[in-house]
Coordinates of C-alpha atoms in Angstrom, one line a residue:
Chain G
M1 CA 185.6 -74.7 -277.3
A2 CA 183.1 -72.8 -275.3
S3 CA 179.5 -71.9 -276.1
Y4 CA 180.1 -68.6 -274.1
D5 CA 176.9 -67.1 -275.1
N6 CA 174.5 -69.6 -273.7
H7 CA 173.2 -70.9 -277.0
I8 CA 174.2 -73.8 -279.3
T9 CA 174.3 -72.3 -282.7
R10 CA 174.8 -73.8 -286.3
E11 CA 178.3 -72.1 -286.0
C12 CA 178.7 -74.0 -283.0
V13 CA 177.9 -77.5 -284.4
E14 CA 179.9 -76.4 -287.5
A15 CA 182.8 -75.4 -285.2
I16 CA 183.1 -78.9 -283.6
I17 CA 183.3 -80.8 -286.9
P18 CA 187.1 -80.1 -287.5
F19 CA 188.2 -81.4 -284.1
A20 CA 185.5 -84.3 -284.2
K21 CA 187.4 -85.3 -287.4
G22 CA 190.7 -84.7 -286.0
G23 CA 191.3 -87.6 -284.2
S24 CA 191.1 -86.7 -280.5
S25 CA 189.2 -89.2 -278.4
V26 CA 187.0 -86.6 -276.6
V27 CA 185.9 -83.4 -277.7
A28 CA 184.6 -81.1 -275.3
M29 CA 182.4 -77.9 -275.0
G30 CA 183.5 -75.6 -272.1
S31 CA 181.1 -73.1 -270.2
G32 CA 177.7 -75.2 -270.5
F33 CA 176.0 -72.7 -268.0
I34 CA 174.1 -74.3 -265.6
N35 CA 171.9 -71.3 -264.9
K36 CA 170.8 -68.4 -266.6
E37 CA 171.5 -65.7 -263.7
L38 CA 173.6 -65.8 -260.7
P39 CA 171.8 -64.8 -257.5
A40 CA 171.5 -61.0 -257.3
A41 CA 173.8 -60.7 -254.4
C42 CA 176.8 -62.2 -256.6
H43 CA 177.0 -59.4 -259.3
H44 CA 180.1 -57.8 -258.5
V45 CA 180.6 -55.9 -261.6
P46 CA 182.9 -52.9 -261.0
A47 CA 181.2 -49.2 -261.7
Chain P
M1 CA 171.7 -76.2 -269.7
S2 CA 168.8 -75.3 -267.5
D3 CA 166.5 -74.9 -270.5
P4 CA 165.1 -78.6 -271.4
H5 CA 165.1 -77.1 -274.9
I6 CA 168.8 -77.1 -275.1
V7 CA 168.3 -80.8 -275.6
V8 CA 167.4 -80.4 -279.3
T9 CA 170.4 -78.2 -280.3
L10 CA 172.9 -79.8 -278.1
S11 CA 171.7 -83.3 -279.5
Q12 CA 172.9 -81.8 -283.0
W13 CA 176.4 -80.7 -281.6
V14 CA 176.6 -84.1 -279.9
E15 CA 175.9 -86.0 -283.3
A16 CA 178.3 -83.6 -284.9
A17 CA 181.1 -84.5 -282.2
R18 CA 180.4 -88.3 -282.3
R19 CA 180.5 -88.6 -286.3
W20 CA 183.9 -89.7 -286.4
G21 CA 184.2 -91.7 -283.1
A22 CA 184.9 -89.1 -280.5
K23 CA 183.2 -89.1 -277.3
A24 CA 181.2 -85.8 -276.5
E25 CA 181.7 -84.1 -273.5
V26 CA 180.1 -80.9 -271.9
E27 CA 181.5 -78.8 -269.2
L28 CA 179.1 -77.5 -266.5
V29 CA 179.9 -74.1 -264.8
P30 CA 177.4 -71.6 -263.4
V31 CA 177.1 -68.3 -265.2
A32 CA 179.9 -66.2 -264.4
S33 CA 180.3 -62.4 -264.2
Y34 CA 183.7 -62.5 -265.3
F35 CA 183.2 -62.3 -269.2
G36 CA 184.1 -59.1 -269.8
T37 CA 184.7 -57.7 -266.6
H38 CA 187.2 -59.5 -264.7
E39 CA 188.8 -58.9 -261.2
V40 CA 185.4 -58.3 -259.7
E41 CA 185.4 -57.4 -256.1
S42 CA 184.7 -59.9 -253.3
S43 CA 184.2 -60.4 -249.6
V44 CA 187.6 -61.3 -249.1
G45 CA 189.4 -58.9 -251.2
I46 CA 190.6 -61.1 -253.8
P47 CA 188.6 -61.5 -256.8
M48 CA 185.9 -64.3 -257.1
D49 CA 183.7 -64.9 -260.0
I50 CA 180.9 -65.7 -257.6
D51 CA 181.4 -64.4 -254.0
I52 CA 180.8 -67.5 -252.1
N53 CA 180.6 -65.8 -248.7
I54 CA 177.4 -64.1 -249.4
L55 CA 175.4 -67.0 -251.0
T56 CA 172.6 -68.1 -248.6
H57 CA 172.5 -71.6 -247.8
D58 CA 169.6 -72.0 -250.0
E59 CA 171.4 -70.4 -253.1
I60 CA 174.2 -73.0 -252.6
K61 CA 171.4 -75.8 -252.7
Q62 CA 170.0 -74.2 -255.6
F63 CA 173.4 -74.3 -257.5
I64 CA 173.8 -78.1 -256.6
E65 CA 170.2 -78.7 -258.2
D66 CA 171.0 -76.5 -261.2
Y67 CA 174.1 -78.7 -261.7
A68 CA 171.9 -81.8 -261.6
V69 CA 169.2 -80.4 -263.9
A70 CA 172.1 -79.4 -266.4
A71 CA 173.4 -82.9 -266.1
R72 CA 170.1 -84.3 -266.9
H73 CA 169.7 -82.3 -270.0
A74 CA 173.2 -83.2 -271.1
M75 CA 172.3 -86.9 -270.9
K76 CA 169.3 -86.7 -272.7
A77 CA 171.2 -85.0 -275.4
G78 CA 173.5 -87.9 -275.6
V79 CA 176.6 -86.7 -274.4
D80 CA 179.2 -89.1 -273.1
I81 CA 181.0 -87.4 -270.5
I82 CA 179.9 -84.6 -267.9
N83 CA 182.9 -82.5 -267.2
V84 CA 182.3 -80.7 -263.5
H85 CA 184.6 -77.9 -263.6
G86 CA 186.0 -77.7 -260.1
A87 CA 189.2 -75.8 -261.1
H88 CA 190.3 -72.5 -261.9
G89 CA 188.1 -70.8 -258.8
Q90 CA 185.0 -72.4 -259.8
L91 CA 182.5 -72.7 -256.9
P92 CA 183.6 -76.3 -255.8
A93 CA 187.2 -74.8 -255.8
L94 CA 186.4 -71.7 -253.8
L95 CA 184.5 -73.5 -251.1
F96 CA 187.4 -75.9 -250.9
N97 CA 190.0 -73.1 -250.2
P98 CA 189.9 -71.4 -246.9
V99 CA 191.5 -68.2 -248.2
F100 CA 188.1 -67.7 -250.2
N101 CA 185.9 -69.4 -247.8
K102 CA 185.0 -67.8 -244.8
R103 CA 181.5 -69.1 -244.5
T104 CA 180.3 -70.5 -241.0
D105 CA 177.7 -73.0 -242.0
E106 CA 178.1 -76.4 -242.9
Y107 CA 180.0 -75.2 -246.2
G108 CA 182.3 -73.5 -244.3
A109 CA 185.8 -73.4 -243.8
Q110 CA 185.8 -74.9 -240.2
N111 CA 187.2 -78.3 -241.4
F112 CA 188.0 -80.6 -244.2
E113 CA 184.8 -82.1 -244.4
N114 CA 182.8 -78.9 -244.7
R115 CA 185.2 -77.7 -247.6
C116 CA 184.5 -80.8 -249.3
R117 CA 180.9 -81.0 -248.7
F118 CA 179.6 -78.8 -252.0
A119 CA 181.8 -81.0 -254.2
V120 CA 180.4 -84.1 -252.7
E121 CA 176.9 -83.4 -252.7
L122 CA 177.2 -82.0 -256.1
L123 CA 178.7 -84.9 -257.6
D124 CA 176.1 -87.3 -255.5
A125 CA 173.3 -85.0 -257.2
I126 CA 174.9 -85.4 -260.9
R127 CA 175.3 -89.1 -260.4
A128 CA 171.7 -89.6 -259.3
E129 CA 170.5 -88.0 -262.4
V130 CA 172.9 -89.7 -265.2
G131 CA 173.7 -92.9 -263.2
N132 CA 175.9 -94.8 -265.5
N133 CA 174.8 -93.3 -268.6
C134 CA 177.4 -90.7 -268.5
A135 CA 181.0 -90.9 -267.3
I136 CA 181.8 -87.8 -265.0
E137 CA 185.1 -86.1 -265.5
Y138 CA 186.1 -83.5 -262.6
R139 CA 188.3 -80.8 -263.3
L140 CA 190.7 -79.6 -260.3
S141 CA 193.7 -77.2 -259.7
C142 CA 196.4 -79.0 -258.2
T143 CA 197.3 -75.7 -256.6
D144 CA 195.1 -72.3 -256.8
I145 CA 198.5 -70.5 -256.7
V146 CA 196.9 -67.9 -254.3
E147 CA 199.1 -67.4 -251.1
G148 CA 197.7 -69.7 -248.2
S149 CA 195.8 -72.0 -250.4
P150 CA 195.6 -75.8 -249.9
S151 CA 198.9 -77.5 -250.5
V152 CA 198.9 -80.1 -253.6
E153 CA 199.0 -82.8 -250.7
E154 CA 195.8 -81.5 -249.3
V155 CA 194.3 -81.3 -252.8
I156 CA 195.5 -85.1 -253.2
E157 CA 193.1 -85.5 -250.0
F158 CA 190.2 -83.9 -251.6
A159 CA 190.7 -85.8 -254.5
K160 CA 190.6 -89.1 -252.8
V161 CA 187.3 -88.1 -251.3
I162 CA 185.6 -87.7 -254.6
Q163 CA 187.5 -90.3 -256.6
G164 CA 184.6 -92.9 -256.1
K165 CA 182.1 -90.5 -257.7
I166 CA 183.9 -89.6 -260.7
D167 CA 185.4 -91.5 -263.6
M168 CA 188.2 -89.2 -264.7
L169 CA 190.3 -86.5 -263.1
L170 CA 191.9 -83.8 -265.2
I171 CA 194.6 -81.6 -263.4
S172 CA 194.9 -77.9 -264.1
R173 CA 195.9 -75.2 -261.9
G174 CA 195.0 -71.6 -260.9
C175 CA 192.3 -69.1 -260.5
L176 CA 190.8 -67.6 -263.4
A177 CA 189.3 -64.4 -261.9
I178 CA 192.8 -63.3 -261.0
N179 CA 194.2 -61.7 -264.0
K180 CA 197.7 -62.2 -263.1
L181 CA 197.2 -66.0 -262.8
M182 CA 195.8 -66.3 -266.1
P183 CA 199.1 -66.7 -267.9
L184 CA 199.6 -69.8 -265.9
I185 CA 196.2 -71.4 -266.4
L186 CA 196.6 -70.7 -270.3
P187 CA 200.4 -71.0 -270.4
C188 CA 201.4 -68.5 -272.7
T189 CA 204.4 -68.2 -275.0
Y190 CA 206.9 -66.9 -272.2
I191 CA 205.9 -69.8 -269.8
D192 CA 207.2 -73.4 -270.2
H193 CA 205.0 -76.2 -271.8
G194 CA 203.5 -78.9 -269.8
I195 CA 203.8 -77.2 -266.5
N196 CA 201.2 -79.3 -264.6
I197 CA 202.4 -82.8 -265.6
E198 CA 204.7 -83.3 -262.4
Y199 CA 201.7 -82.4 -260.1
A200 CA 199.2 -84.6 -262.1
A201 CA 201.5 -87.6 -261.8
K202 CA 201.2 -87.1 -257.9
F203 CA 197.7 -87.3 -258.3
N204 CA 197.7 -90.3 -260.7
A205 CA 200.0 -92.3 -258.0
A206 CA 197.6 -91.4 -255.0
L207 CA 194.2 -92.4 -256.8
D208 CA 192.5 -95.3 -258.4
I209 CA 191.0 -93.5 -261.4
P210 CA 192.6 -92.1 -264.4
V211 CA 194.1 -88.9 -264.1
G212 CA 194.9 -86.5 -267.0
V213 CA 196.6 -83.3 -267.4
V214 CA 196.3 -80.3 -269.4
G215 CA 198.2 -77.1 -269.9
A216 CA 200.2 -76.5 -273.0
V217 CA 201.4 -80.0 -273.1
T218 CA 203.4 -80.9 -276.2
F219 CA 203.1 -83.9 -278.1
E220 CA 206.4 -85.1 -277.1
Q221 CA 205.6 -84.5 -273.6
A222 CA 202.4 -86.3 -273.8
E223 CA 203.8 -89.2 -275.2
E224 CA 206.6 -89.5 -272.4
A225 CA 203.9 -88.6 -269.8
V226 CA 201.4 -91.2 -270.6
A227 CA 204.3 -94.0 -271.5
S228 CA 205.9 -93.4 -268.1
G229 CA 203.0 -93.7 -266.4
K230 CA 202.7 -90.1 -264.9
V231 CA 199.2 -89.5 -266.4
E232 CA 196.6 -91.6 -268.3
Y233 CA 195.4 -88.8 -270.6
V234 CA 196.3 -85.7 -272.0
A235 CA 193.9 -82.9 -273.0
M236 CA 194.8 -80.2 -275.5
G237 CA 192.9 -77.4 -276.2
R238 CA 194.8 -74.4 -277.9
Q239 CA 197.0 -76.9 -279.9
N240 CA 193.8 -78.3 -281.3
I241 CA 192.4 -75.1 -282.1
A242 CA 195.5 -74.1 -284.2
D243 CA 195.6 -77.5 -286.0
P244 CA 192.4 -79.6 -285.5
D245 CA 194.1 -82.5 -287.6
C246 CA 197.0 -82.7 -285.1
V247 CA 196.0 -85.9 -283.2
N248 CA 195.5 -87.7 -286.4
K249 CA 198.8 -86.4 -287.8
A250 CA 200.6 -87.2 -284.5
L251 CA 199.1 -90.6 -284.7
H252 CA 200.5 -91.3 -288.4
G253 CA 203.8 -89.9 -287.4
H254 CA 203.4 -86.4 -289.5
E255 CA 204.3 -84.2 -286.7
D256 CA 206.1 -82.0 -289.0
D257 CA 202.8 -81.4 -290.6
I258 CA 201.1 -80.0 -287.2
C259 CA 200.7 -76.3 -287.4
P260 CA 202.1 -75.4 -283.8
C261 CA 200.1 -73.1 -281.6
I262 CA 202.0 -69.8 -280.7
R263 CA 200.2 -69.3 -277.4
C264 CA 199.4 -65.9 -278.2
N265 CA 196.2 -66.5 -276.5
T266 CA 194.0 -64.6 -278.9
C267 CA 191.5 -67.1 -278.5
I268 CA 190.6 -67.0 -274.9
S269 CA 191.4 -63.3 -274.7
R270 CA 188.7 -62.4 -277.1
S271 CA 186.0 -64.6 -275.2
H272 CA 187.2 -63.8 -271.9
F273 CA 187.9 -60.3 -272.1
F274 CA 186.2 -58.7 -275.1
M275 CA 182.9 -60.9 -275.2
K276 CA 184.0 -61.7 -278.8
P277 CA 183.9 -65.3 -280.3
P278 CA 187.2 -66.8 -280.0
R279 CA 189.5 -66.7 -283.0
C280 CA 193.0 -68.3 -283.8
A281 CA 196.2 -66.6 -285.1
A282 CA 197.4 -69.6 -286.7
N283 CA 194.2 -71.0 -288.0
P284 CA 192.0 -68.5 -289.5
K285 CA 189.2 -71.1 -290.1
Y286 CA 188.6 -71.7 -286.5
N287 CA 185.1 -71.1 -285.3
R288 CA 184.1 -69.8 -288.9
G289 CA 183.0 -73.0 -290.1
M290 CA 179.6 -71.5 -291.6
D291 CA 182.1 -69.2 -293.8
Y292 CA 184.4 -71.8 -294.9
N293 CA 183.6 -75.5 -294.2
Y294 CA 181.8 -75.7 -297.3
M295 CA 183.4 -73.2 -299.5
P296 CA 183.2 -74.4 -303.1
P297 CA 186.2 -75.3 -305.5
I298 CA 187.4 -72.3 -307.6
T299 CA 185.8 -72.1 -311.1
K300 CA 188.6 -70.4 -313.1
Q301 CA 192.4 -70.5 -312.4
K302 CA 193.7 -67.1 -311.9
K303 CA 197.3 -65.8 -312.3
V304 CA 197.9 -64.2 -308.7
A305 CA 200.8 -62.2 -307.5
I306 CA 201.4 -61.9 -303.5
I307 CA 203.5 -59.1 -302.6
G308 CA 205.6 -59.5 -299.7
G309 CA 207.1 -62.6 -297.7
G310 CA 206.0 -61.9 -294.6
P311 CA 203.2 -64.2 -292.5
A312 CA 200.4 -62.4 -294.5
G313 CA 202.0 -63.1 -297.8
I314 CA 203.0 -66.7 -296.9
E315 CA 199.4 -67.4 -295.6
A316 CA 197.8 -65.9 -298.8
A317 CA 200.3 -67.5 -301.1
R318 CA 199.7 -71.1 -299.5
V319 CA 195.8 -70.7 -299.5
A320 CA 195.6 -69.4 -303.0
A321 CA 197.9 -72.1 -304.3
E322 CA 195.9 -74.9 -302.3
R323 CA 192.9 -73.6 -304.3
G324 CA 194.5 -73.9 -307.5
H325 CA 195.4 -70.6 -308.7
D326 CA 198.6 -70.0 -310.3
V327 CA 200.4 -68.3 -307.7
T328 CA 203.8 -66.2 -307.8
L329 CA 205.2 -64.7 -304.2
F330 CA 207.5 -61.7 -304.6
G331 CA 209.6 -61.0 -301.7
K332 CA 212.3 -58.0 -301.3
S333 CA 214.4 -59.9 -299.1
D334 CA 216.3 -63.1 -299.8
I335 CA 214.5 -65.1 -297.1
L336 CA 210.6 -65.7 -296.4
G337 CA 209.1 -64.3 -292.7
G338 CA 209.4 -60.5 -293.0
V339 CA 209.3 -58.7 -289.8
F340 CA 207.9 -61.8 -288.3
R341 CA 211.4 -63.3 -288.4
D342 CA 212.7 -60.5 -286.2
A343 CA 209.9 -60.8 -284.0
G344 CA 211.0 -64.2 -283.2
A345 CA 214.6 -63.4 -282.3
A346 CA 214.2 -63.2 -278.6
P347 CA 214.9 -66.5 -276.7
F348 CA 211.7 -66.9 -275.2
K349 CA 209.8 -66.8 -278.7
E350 CA 210.5 -70.3 -279.6
D351 CA 206.6 -71.1 -280.3
L352 CA 206.9 -68.3 -283.0
R353 CA 210.1 -69.4 -284.6
K354 CA 208.5 -73.1 -284.8
Y355 CA 205.3 -71.4 -286.5
L356 CA 207.3 -69.7 -289.0
A357 CA 209.2 -72.7 -289.8
Y358 CA 206.1 -74.4 -290.2
V359 CA 204.4 -71.9 -292.6
I360 CA 207.5 -71.6 -294.7
R361 CA 207.8 -75.2 -295.0
K362 CA 204.1 -75.7 -296.2
A363 CA 204.6 -72.7 -298.7
H364 CA 207.3 -74.7 -300.3
E365 CA 205.3 -77.7 -300.8
Q366 CA 202.8 -76.1 -302.9
K367 CA 202.9 -77.1 -306.5
N368 CA 201.1 -73.9 -307.9
L369 CA 203.4 -71.6 -306.2
T370 CA 206.4 -69.9 -307.3
I371 CA 208.6 -67.9 -304.8
R372 CA 210.8 -65.1 -306.2
M373 CA 212.9 -63.7 -303.5
N374 CA 215.2 -60.6 -303.8
T375 CA 212.3 -59.3 -306.2
E376 CA 210.6 -56.3 -305.4
A377 CA 207.6 -56.3 -307.3
T378 CA 206.4 -53.1 -309.0
P379 CA 203.0 -52.5 -310.5
E380 CA 204.6 -52.1 -314.0
M381 CA 206.0 -55.6 -313.7
L382 CA 202.9 -57.2 -312.6
D383 CA 201.0 -55.6 -315.3
A384 CA 203.6 -56.6 -318.0
E385 CA 203.6 -60.1 -316.8
G386 CA 199.8 -60.4 -316.8
F387 CA 198.9 -61.0 -313.4
E388 CA 195.0 -60.8 -312.9
A389 CA 194.8 -60.6 -309.1
A390 CA 197.3 -59.4 -306.4
I391 CA 197.4 -59.7 -302.8
I392 CA 199.3 -56.8 -301.4
A393 CA 201.1 -57.7 -298.0
I394 CA 203.9 -55.3 -298.0
G395 CA 203.8 -54.7 -294.2
N396 CA 203.9 -51.2 -292.8
V397 CA 206.4 -48.3 -292.5
P398 CA 207.6 -48.0 -289.0
F399 CA 206.7 -44.9 -287.2
Y400 CA 210.0 -42.6 -286.8
P401 CA 209.7 -39.4 -285.1
T402 CA 211.2 -36.6 -287.4
W403 CA 211.5 -34.1 -284.9
L404 CA 214.3 -35.4 -282.8
S405 CA 217.6 -33.5 -282.4
C406 CA 219.6 -36.4 -282.2
K407 CA 220.1 -37.6 -285.7
D408 CA 222.5 -40.5 -284.9
P409 CA 221.0 -43.6 -286.4
G410 CA 223.0 -45.9 -284.1
R411 CA 221.4 -44.2 -280.9
V412 CA 217.9 -43.9 -282.1
V413 CA 217.1 -47.2 -283.6
L414 CA 213.7 -49.1 -284.7
V415 CA 212.8 -52.0 -282.8
N416 CA 212.9 -54.2 -286.1
D417 CA 216.5 -53.5 -286.7
I418 CA 217.4 -54.5 -283.0
D419 CA 215.4 -57.9 -283.5
S420 CA 217.0 -58.6 -286.7
G421 CA 220.7 -57.7 -285.4
A422 CA 220.9 -54.6 -287.9
A423 CA 221.2 -52.4 -284.6
Q424 CA 222.7 -52.9 -281.1
A425 CA 221.4 -51.6 -277.7
G426 CA 223.6 -50.3 -275.1
K427 CA 223.5 -50.3 -271.3
D428 CA 221.1 -47.7 -270.5
I429 CA 218.0 -48.1 -272.7
V430 CA 214.8 -46.3 -273.2
I431 CA 212.0 -48.0 -275.2
V432 CA 209.2 -45.9 -276.5
G433 CA 205.9 -47.8 -276.9
A434 CA 204.7 -50.5 -274.1
G435 CA 202.8 -52.6 -276.6
I436 CA 203.6 -56.4 -276.7
T437 CA 206.7 -55.5 -278.9
G438 CA 207.9 -52.9 -276.8
L439 CA 207.3 -55.3 -273.4
E440 CA 209.0 -58.3 -275.1
T441 CA 212.1 -56.0 -276.0
A442 CA 212.1 -54.7 -272.6
L443 CA 212.3 -58.2 -271.2
R444 CA 214.8 -59.4 -273.5
F445 CA 217.2 -56.6 -272.5
A446 CA 216.4 -56.6 -268.8
R447 CA 217.2 -60.2 -268.7
L448 CA 220.6 -59.5 -270.1
G449 CA 221.1 -57.2 -267.2
R450 CA 220.7 -53.7 -269.1
N451 CA 219.0 -50.8 -267.4
V452 CA 215.5 -50.5 -269.2
T453 CA 212.9 -47.9 -269.0
V454 CA 210.0 -48.0 -271.1
I455 CA 207.5 -44.9 -271.7
D456 CA 204.2 -45.2 -273.0
M457 CA 201.4 -42.3 -273.7
L458 CA 198.6 -44.7 -272.5
D459 CA 197.9 -45.3 -268.7
R460 CA 198.8 -48.4 -266.9
E461 CA 195.2 -49.8 -266.9
H462 CA 195.5 -49.7 -270.7
I463 CA 198.8 -50.9 -271.5
G464 CA 199.0 -54.3 -273.5
Q465 CA 195.2 -54.5 -273.4
T466 CA 194.5 -54.3 -277.3
V467 CA 194.9 -58.1 -278.2
A468 CA 195.8 -60.6 -275.6
P469 CA 195.6 -59.1 -272.2
I470 CA 197.0 -62.7 -270.9
N471 CA 200.2 -62.4 -272.5
A472 CA 200.8 -58.8 -271.4
Y473 CA 200.0 -59.9 -267.7
A474 CA 202.5 -62.7 -267.9
L475 CA 205.1 -59.9 -269.6
F476 CA 204.5 -57.5 -266.5
D477 CA 205.2 -60.3 -264.1
L478 CA 208.2 -61.6 -265.9
L479 CA 209.4 -58.0 -266.2
D480 CA 208.9 -57.4 -262.3
E481 CA 211.3 -60.1 -261.5
E482 CA 213.8 -58.0 -263.4
R483 CA 215.2 -54.6 -262.9
W484 CA 213.2 -52.0 -265.2
T485 CA 211.0 -49.0 -265.0
L486 CA 207.7 -48.1 -266.8
M487 CA 206.6 -44.7 -267.3
C488 CA 202.8 -44.2 -268.2
E489 CA 201.0 -41.3 -269.6
T490 CA 204.5 -40.3 -270.8
K491 CA 205.5 -39.3 -274.3
L492 CA 208.8 -38.9 -276.1
A493 CA 209.5 -35.0 -276.6
D494 CA 213.4 -35.2 -278.0
V495 CA 216.5 -37.1 -277.9
T496 CA 219.5 -34.8 -277.5
D497 CA 223.2 -35.1 -276.8
E498 CA 222.2 -34.8 -273.2
G499 CA 219.5 -37.6 -273.1
V500 CA 215.9 -38.6 -273.7
I501 CA 213.5 -36.0 -272.9
I502 CA 210.2 -37.2 -271.9
E503 CA 207.0 -35.1 -271.0
D504 CA 204.1 -36.5 -268.5
K505 CA 200.5 -35.7 -269.2
D506 CA 200.8 -32.6 -267.4
G507 CA 203.3 -31.2 -269.6
N508 CA 206.4 -31.8 -267.1
R509 CA 209.5 -32.6 -268.5
Q510 CA 212.5 -34.8 -267.4
T511 CA 215.7 -35.8 -269.1
L512 CA 216.6 -39.7 -269.1
S513 CA 220.0 -41.0 -269.3
A514 CA 220.3 -43.5 -272.5
D515 CA 222.8 -44.8 -274.7
T516 CA 220.0 -46.4 -277.0
V517 CA 216.6 -45.2 -277.6
I518 CA 214.4 -48.1 -279.2
L519 CA 211.3 -47.0 -280.9
A520 CA 208.5 -49.5 -280.8
M521 CA 205.6 -47.1 -281.8
G522 CA 203.9 -49.3 -284.5
G523 CA 203.6 -48.0 -288.0
K524 CA 201.1 -46.8 -290.8
P525 CA 200.5 -48.4 -294.2
N526 CA 202.5 -47.2 -297.2
T527 CA 199.4 -46.1 -299.1
D528 CA 201.1 -44.8 -302.1
A529 CA 202.4 -48.2 -302.9
I530 CA 199.1 -49.6 -302.1
R531 CA 197.3 -47.4 -304.4
A532 CA 199.9 -48.0 -307.3
F533 CA 199.2 -51.7 -307.2
E534 CA 195.5 -51.3 -306.9
H535 CA 195.4 -49.0 -310.2
A536 CA 197.7 -51.8 -312.2
I537 CA 196.2 -54.9 -311.3
P538 CA 192.3 -55.4 -311.9
E539 CA 191.6 -57.4 -308.7
T540 CA 193.5 -56.5 -305.4
Y541 CA 193.1 -57.3 -301.7
V542 CA 195.2 -55.1 -299.1
V543 CA 196.3 -57.7 -296.0
G544 CA 198.3 -58.0 -293.0
D545 CA 200.0 -55.0 -291.6
C546 CA 199.5 -52.8 -294.3
N547 CA 195.7 -52.8 -294.3
G548 CA 195.9 -50.4 -291.2
Q549 CA 194.4 -52.9 -288.4
L550 CA 196.2 -54.1 -285.7
G551 CA 199.8 -55.2 -286.4
N552 CA 199.4 -58.9 -285.0
L553 CA 199.7 -62.3 -286.5
W554 CA 195.9 -62.8 -286.2
N555 CA 195.4 -59.7 -288.4
S556 CA 197.9 -60.8 -290.8
V557 CA 197.0 -64.4 -291.3
T558 CA 193.1 -64.0 -291.2
T559 CA 193.0 -61.0 -293.7
A560 CA 195.4 -62.8 -295.8
F561 CA 193.3 -66.3 -295.7
D562 CA 190.1 -64.3 -296.2
A563 CA 191.6 -62.7 -299.5
A564 CA 193.0 -65.7 -300.7
M565 CA 189.5 -67.5 -300.3
V566 CA 187.7 -65.1 -302.4
L567 CA 189.9 -65.0 -305.5

């Protein structure tokens, strides 16, 4: 699963519970963003 | 993860993740511009999420510091494993790949050591923060797939450089920023399962640390890969989403109870292309725990009619019966599945067939569910039999252009009839509608050597982009391996004895030769039939294709589930 919005909400906590109960050895959260903003020069969003 | 306050909420997540014995892992990545954008321009003309060639030296150093700070916060929250995402075109992967890396400083592509430097410094910085309090897993693409990228053998050499700094290595493939590669990163329903296993085996043989693999690995493949020593562990994403209990079920020998992932990629398409929370076509509870994890049991058993035996009807019937209602499913034909059964007809739709077999099996297991096939429910019948509630899942009415000159039903046919075998396609085929259904039909017949032309009123950029762009990219790639023609911004004007008359956006007409015209133009709800049921039964819900929303499995299953949960 991914946090995808840079926040860990109660929904995010609830979402992991079925996986945690499901028998996997490891449950992982994807896209844990290390920073809030990229360097300005890295924004290459097309017009 | 850069904010120290994340420790508060992340620790709650970690507690939940560890409550039943699992280890908690957090993947670290820089904020990417690709969410909702994709295919951003770059200095080398190939999409990159972050253009590594215009980063200053200080900015690269800052990234390393940011990773380390994020790892510190993860450790403070109690995370067991830090996952450094070095696959899929993430920063370490881009800097290792000379196709992308044109830098001339110490992180440049002049030599192998420089190309490894960012990953090495990054891992050293993280280890300095977390010590032995957290394991470090590194995620690595065995190949970026982009032409000119490092060979698998060279990537193994890279892995040897970092193996002393990490505890586990997870093998994937590809670059996420390049749209056409996404179906190989998240192998979709048209791609084989377990495509990375043999590559991962090479890494496992060459390294001294545990090597795992990810990429649509089935339980059978996982069993074989671990037992034979090809890998030490297997990661599963989408299969867990489709059925979070799948590991326990496999562990206890209940593989038939596992709801299979159909690899439609609704989950990742929603988050990566549309900036929406991921959802699952097979598991409507996924990521909606606040709505359904603590749903109270029913207080009154109701006599419920489910009208329709397609995927929406089956889901509604199963859930309503599981919750304790007295449920009867009415199906017009002699077999459950509806048009979904036809949609799974193509050889490359094995995932869909497995899913359908699973849901039918589960429906038949329900004690409170009576299935009445070969029975067309009517409002009068339901009223007379005392049904208190009805879930209407009668599908839609396929769109058929009435203006066509050709009245030969064997020449102009609905795609459902082709799928079911009720109609046959000739050698020269024109398919009207380039949605997923039309494109899948095109692939099916192109692979049989037929001459296939697909027309659609949309422009090329918007075709196949409504639900799961990743699967559409795969379809286009596979179709391009065959002989076919796509005509965008083109509509069907007529079908005559001479051929198929089409018209472009400027009104120019031309005639195509075709012995079969397959209509894949979608459909519309039968509102009269729906209204009649609504008037006859006190409590009704309209779900699946007949609710006028997108005609796909996610809409069908989710709306059916939601209705069954509020009965």
